[in-house]
XYZ file of C-alpha atoms in Angstrom:
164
model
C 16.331 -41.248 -14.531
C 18.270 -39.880 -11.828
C 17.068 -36.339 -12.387
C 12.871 -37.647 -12.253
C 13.881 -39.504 -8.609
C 15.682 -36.134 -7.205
C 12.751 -34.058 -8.560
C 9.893 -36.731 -6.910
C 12.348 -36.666 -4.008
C 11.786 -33.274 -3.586
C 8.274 -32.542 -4.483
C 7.532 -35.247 -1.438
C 9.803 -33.482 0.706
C 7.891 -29.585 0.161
C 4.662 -31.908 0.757
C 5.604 -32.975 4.098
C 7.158 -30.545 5.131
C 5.429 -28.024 3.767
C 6.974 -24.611 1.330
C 6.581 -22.046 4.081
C 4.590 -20.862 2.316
C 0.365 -19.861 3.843
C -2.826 -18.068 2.349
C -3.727 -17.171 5.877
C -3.752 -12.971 6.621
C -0.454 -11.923 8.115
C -3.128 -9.855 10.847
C -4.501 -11.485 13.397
C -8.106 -13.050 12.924
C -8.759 -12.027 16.874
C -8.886 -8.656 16.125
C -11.319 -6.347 14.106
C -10.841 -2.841 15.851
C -8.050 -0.725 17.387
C -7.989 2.014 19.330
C -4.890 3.695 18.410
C -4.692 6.108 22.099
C -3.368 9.815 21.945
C 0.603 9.426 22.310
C 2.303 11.192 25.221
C 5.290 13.219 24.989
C 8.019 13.158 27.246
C 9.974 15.718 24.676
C 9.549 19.682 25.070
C 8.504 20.036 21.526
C 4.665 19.798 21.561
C 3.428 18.352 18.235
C 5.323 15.453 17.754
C 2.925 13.145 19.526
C -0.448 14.314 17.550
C 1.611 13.912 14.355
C 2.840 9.853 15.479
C -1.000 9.406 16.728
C -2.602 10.552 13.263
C -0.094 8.831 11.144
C -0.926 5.686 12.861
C -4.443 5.728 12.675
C -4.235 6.668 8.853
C -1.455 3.458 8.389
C -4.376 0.994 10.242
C -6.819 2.149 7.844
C -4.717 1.857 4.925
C -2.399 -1.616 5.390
C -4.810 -3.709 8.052
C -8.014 -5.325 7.884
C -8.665 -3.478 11.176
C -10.977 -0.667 11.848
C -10.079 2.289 13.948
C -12.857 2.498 16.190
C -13.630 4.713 19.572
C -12.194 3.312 23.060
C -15.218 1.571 24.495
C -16.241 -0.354 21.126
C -12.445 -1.553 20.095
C -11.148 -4.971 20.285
C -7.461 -3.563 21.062
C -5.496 -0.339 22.530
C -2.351 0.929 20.627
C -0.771 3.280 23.126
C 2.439 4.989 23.722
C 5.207 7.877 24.097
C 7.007 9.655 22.332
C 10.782 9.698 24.461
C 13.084 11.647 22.410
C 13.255 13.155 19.337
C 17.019 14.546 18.406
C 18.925 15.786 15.591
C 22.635 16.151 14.612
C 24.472 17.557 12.245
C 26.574 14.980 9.809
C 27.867 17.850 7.572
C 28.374 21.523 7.353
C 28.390 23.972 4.990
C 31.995 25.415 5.381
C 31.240 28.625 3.309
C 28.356 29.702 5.334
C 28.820 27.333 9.037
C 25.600 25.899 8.420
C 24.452 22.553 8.703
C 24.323 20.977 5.658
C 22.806 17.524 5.956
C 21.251 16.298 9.815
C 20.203 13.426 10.951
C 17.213 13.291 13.331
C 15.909 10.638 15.456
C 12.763 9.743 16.541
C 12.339 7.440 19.518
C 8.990 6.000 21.189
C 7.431 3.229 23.119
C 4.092 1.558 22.347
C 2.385 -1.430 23.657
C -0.910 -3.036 21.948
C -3.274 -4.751 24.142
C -6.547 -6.973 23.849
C -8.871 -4.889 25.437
C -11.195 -7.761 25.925
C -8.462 -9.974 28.068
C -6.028 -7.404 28.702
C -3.486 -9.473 27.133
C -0.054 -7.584 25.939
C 0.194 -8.530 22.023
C 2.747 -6.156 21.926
C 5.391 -4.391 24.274
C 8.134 -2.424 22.483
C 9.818 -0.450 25.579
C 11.885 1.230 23.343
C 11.315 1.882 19.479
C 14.146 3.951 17.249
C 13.703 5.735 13.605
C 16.157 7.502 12.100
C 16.038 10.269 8.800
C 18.408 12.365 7.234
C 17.344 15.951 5.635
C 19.467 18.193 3.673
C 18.513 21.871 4.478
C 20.640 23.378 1.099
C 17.788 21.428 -1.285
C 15.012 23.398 0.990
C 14.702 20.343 3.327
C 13.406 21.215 6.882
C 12.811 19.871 10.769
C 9.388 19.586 9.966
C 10.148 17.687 6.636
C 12.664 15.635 8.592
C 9.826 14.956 11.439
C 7.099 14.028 9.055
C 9.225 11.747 7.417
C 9.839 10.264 10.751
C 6.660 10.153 12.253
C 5.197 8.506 8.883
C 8.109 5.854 8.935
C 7.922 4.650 12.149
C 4.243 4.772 12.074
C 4.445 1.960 9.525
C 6.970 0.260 11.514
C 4.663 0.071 14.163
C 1.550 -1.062 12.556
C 3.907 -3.989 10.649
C 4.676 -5.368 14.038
C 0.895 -5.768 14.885
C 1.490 -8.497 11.641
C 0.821 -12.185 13.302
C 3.986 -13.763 14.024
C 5.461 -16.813 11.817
């Protein structure tokens, strides 16, 4: 008897207070387009920005219910720079004094604004990813920056995710 009052107990409790738990879109029903800007660079190695620019606009298409569309027709602005990209060696290769596995980071701010009210939705001043590559397996910087680029890319796009 005890055990049926503690479970009524508690299915009355998850109906007032509800489980936490919603059927609503984790994106926000405001927005239908984005226009995801060309990054700048403050880095000396050109590329990095196209590569973070295109990875984001492929990661909108594929995980949100928004559209990429051009400037003057989207709902939103994803913008941004790219501020540092760096690498360091965690381990040589004692034989031959070559790095054997590096770390590189990838570091960039972004904001995302309502075009139509010029509201910030998001401001990240300062936005870190961080791989590892092993050049003995055939690894390389550009393997190492890809991986990067596409990683942080889906960072990004999961913070345009309404808030709880």
């Amino acid at each position: 008897m005890a055990i049926g009052r503690t479970a009524l107990l508690l299915l009355v409790g998850c109906v007032v207070t509800g489980c936490g738990y919603s059927t609503e879109s984790l994106h926000r029903s405001d927005v239908r387009s984005v226009y995801v800007e060309m990054f700048q660079s403050r880095e000396f190695r050109r590329g990095i920005e196209m590569q973070l620019t295109e990875a984001l606009r492929k990661q909108v298409d594929r995980t949100t219910p928004y559209k990429n569309a051009p400037r003057e027709k989207a709902d939103t602005i994803l913008s941004g720079e790219v501020l540092e990209w760096r690498e360091s060696t965690l381990g040589t290769d004692f034989v031959a004094d070559q790095p054997r596995q590096t770390a590189a980071t990838l570091t960039v701010r972004y904001r995302w604004q309502d075009q139509r009210t010029g509201k910030l939705l998001v401001d990240q001043p300062r936005f870190v990813q961080t791989v590892e590559y092993v050049r003995p397996v055939g690894e390389t910087v550009d393997d190492g920056r890809n991986d990067a680029t596409n990683k942080i890319a889906r960072r990004i796009v999961e913070s345009m995710e309404s808030p709880w």
